[in-house]
Amino acid sequence: MIRGTRGLAGSLLLSSLLLQLTREGVSADSCPSSCLCATDILSCVFGKLEQVPPDIPQSAATLDLSYNRIVQLEEGSFSGLPRLHTLRLAHNRVSRISQGAFRNASGLRHLDLSSNEMHVVEQHYFQELLGLEELLLFNNRITRMESKSLSGLTNLRKAYLSLNRLTDFPFFSIQEHSHPFLSTLDLSSNRMLKLPLEDIAALPMSVQKGLFLHNNTLICECGMYSMFRHWERRNFSSITDFREEHTCLVYGERRASVRFFRHTRFFENCTIRAQGLLAEPEESLQAFAGDAVLMNCHTSLQGRPINYWWISPRQEYIIPPGNNSTLRMFPNGSLEIREAQVEDSGVYLCMAQDRRLLRNETWEVNVTVQLRRSEAESFNTGLTTLLGCVVSLVLVLMYLYLTPCRCPCRKQLPAAPSPANECSAQSSILTATPPATTEGPGRKASNNKHVVFLEPIKEAQNGRLRVALGPEHSKMQQLRGETDSITSVFSDTPIVP
């Protein structure tokens, strides 16, 4: 009787351990044969699978089924995976998703269905994925998206739909209250001909900044051109990062494709705004440095509550009461720059939203802050003075150190006359002690004074100058003996070559 109780208790304990191991994904038998399992990661890449494996462990948080042959996602394919948050199904043959395929998989955050064979994105495909944040549908064959195919994804942040065959997109289904976190919508490399400018202008500013529309077959028109130019002035990354990829067809001809950011002559007659379709009026204000600048947010929205906020030229979001240092915002939507500086110049964007009517409007204010004339003149005068001093100093240094010596002389003169010392003889000699006598014309004697003696020149012979005193003269002998005491050489008479 005791043995039987112990055996039953041991069986129950063993069953409990096996159940716990199965739940934690530790059991070797819980991993499908064509997959690799590592804790909560399950990889079935290149497994030649034609459907989702039915025996996926419940502990799987990341499931990679890429590079297989899956054609359709059946109902309840992922219902037994409560921890699943990342699902990769890229490079398969998925063309349809059955209703209820993602039932009980509301925790899914990342879904990759790129490089498949989908043609239509139906309304029920992703409605059960309330927590989905990133959706990858690029490189499919999608020609149409139903109007409510993304309406239930309230946490969606990024949606990639490039490299498909879309001719239009339901922009009206994306509003700020329905997709408050959406920041990237990639519709590049599709087949769109015209853009619904009014619907795009109604998109939240966060969506417009991340709306990629390059490499489409757009027809060149003023409305399209004005909208992209408007985004360019705001430095939207969708424009700055893909500037050369923005093309349009002149008169709709596919062979006449132009890069409209480079070739602007086709749009010379277009206005800055597309006949008011963007509904973003602009106001210009000018002020001097140090003044206070008040910007009003003009809007046609009436009633309450209305929310206001501004975006500065440095892409800084400003809400009441402001940043408490340089910008102050009032309840009526006005924005004040307390002490404007030159670096505060730029385009300020005001956005007003009516929550009850689910409408929003924007207003632009172009602020230009400049220095006062006296400040600018004093600045220019100081700069000119500084520049003049620098130039003068450079000229002085050039005169002192870069003046060429036309006849370099040696320190010691040879005993016999030579062409070298003839050059020295025609120069004036500065000595600290005058000669002992005053013989010879043109000489003066002075006691205890430093005098510069100019040796007289007798004549020019063979195109060269000769000294009046010969080598045997006593004064010349004394001059040669005092050659080492020469300190500097000057000349008061021109040297005739």
Short mmCIF file of N, CA and C in Angstrom, two decimals, residues 36 38-44 56 59-65 83-88 108 110:
data_model
loop_
_atom_site.label_atom_id
_atom_site.label_comp_id
_atom_site.label_asym_id
_atom_site.label_seq_id
_atom_site.Cartn_x
_atom_site.Cartn_y
_atom_site.Cartn_z
N LEU A 36 15.49 24.77 -36.06
CA LEU A 36 16.48 24.87 -35.01
C LEU A 36 15.91 25.71 -33.88
N ALA A 38 16.43 27.54 -30.05
CA ALA A 38 17.35 28.06 -29.04
C ALA A 38 16.52 28.92 -28.09
N THR A 39 16.26 28.36 -26.92
CA THR A 39 15.38 29.00 -25.92
C THR A 39 14.07 29.45 -26.56
N ASP A 40 13.87 30.78 -26.75
CA ASP A 40 12.61 31.27 -27.29
C ASP A 40 12.72 31.65 -28.76
N ILE A 41 13.79 31.25 -29.45
CA ILE A 41 13.98 31.54 -30.87
C ILE A 41 13.82 30.26 -31.67
N LEU A 42 13.00 30.31 -32.71
CA LEU A 42 12.75 29.14 -33.55
C LEU A 42 13.05 29.53 -35.00
N SER A 43 14.02 28.86 -35.63
CA SER A 43 14.43 29.16 -36.99
C SER A 43 14.16 27.95 -37.88
N CYS A 44 13.32 28.19 -38.90
CA CYS A 44 12.99 27.14 -39.87
C CYS A 44 13.36 27.58 -41.29
N ILE A 56 4.84 23.94 -33.12
CA ILE A 56 5.74 25.00 -32.65
C ILE A 56 5.59 25.13 -31.15
N SER A 59 6.75 28.47 -26.14
CA SER A 59 7.72 29.44 -25.64
C SER A 59 8.31 30.30 -26.74
N ALA A 60 7.99 30.02 -28.01
CA ALA A 60 8.61 30.75 -29.12
C ALA A 60 8.20 32.21 -29.08
N ALA A 61 9.20 33.08 -29.06
CA ALA A 61 8.97 34.53 -29.13
C ALA A 61 9.38 35.08 -30.49
N THR A 62 10.35 34.45 -31.13
CA THR A 62 10.80 34.84 -32.47
C THR A 62 10.72 33.62 -33.36
N LEU A 63 9.94 33.73 -34.43
CA LEU A 63 9.74 32.61 -35.35
C LEU A 63 10.14 33.05 -36.75
N ASP A 64 11.12 32.37 -37.32
CA ASP A 64 11.63 32.70 -38.65
C ASP A 64 11.30 31.57 -39.61
N LEU A 65 10.38 31.84 -40.52
CA LEU A 65 9.97 30.87 -41.54
C LEU A 65 10.35 31.33 -42.94
N ARG A 83 3.43 34.09 -26.69
CA ARG A 83 4.61 34.92 -26.48
C ARG A 83 5.20 35.45 -27.79
N LEU A 84 4.63 35.10 -28.89
CA LEU A 84 5.20 35.47 -30.19
C LEU A 84 5.14 36.98 -30.40
N HIS A 85 6.31 37.59 -30.67
CA HIS A 85 6.34 39.04 -30.95
C HIS A 85 7.04 39.35 -32.27
N THR A 86 7.76 38.40 -32.87
CA THR A 86 8.44 38.62 -34.15
C THR A 86 8.18 37.43 -35.05
N LEU A 87 7.64 37.70 -36.24
CA LEU A 87 7.34 36.65 -37.21
C LEU A 87 7.89 37.05 -38.56
N ARG A 88 8.77 36.21 -39.10
CA ARG A 88 9.40 36.47 -40.40
C ARG A 88 8.94 35.40 -41.40
N LEU A 108 1.97 40.19 -31.28
CA LEU A 108 2.92 40.30 -32.38
C LEU A 108 3.29 41.76 -32.62
N HIS A 110 6.36 42.61 -34.74
CA HIS A 110 7.10 42.72 -36.00
C HIS A 110 6.63 41.61 -36.94
#
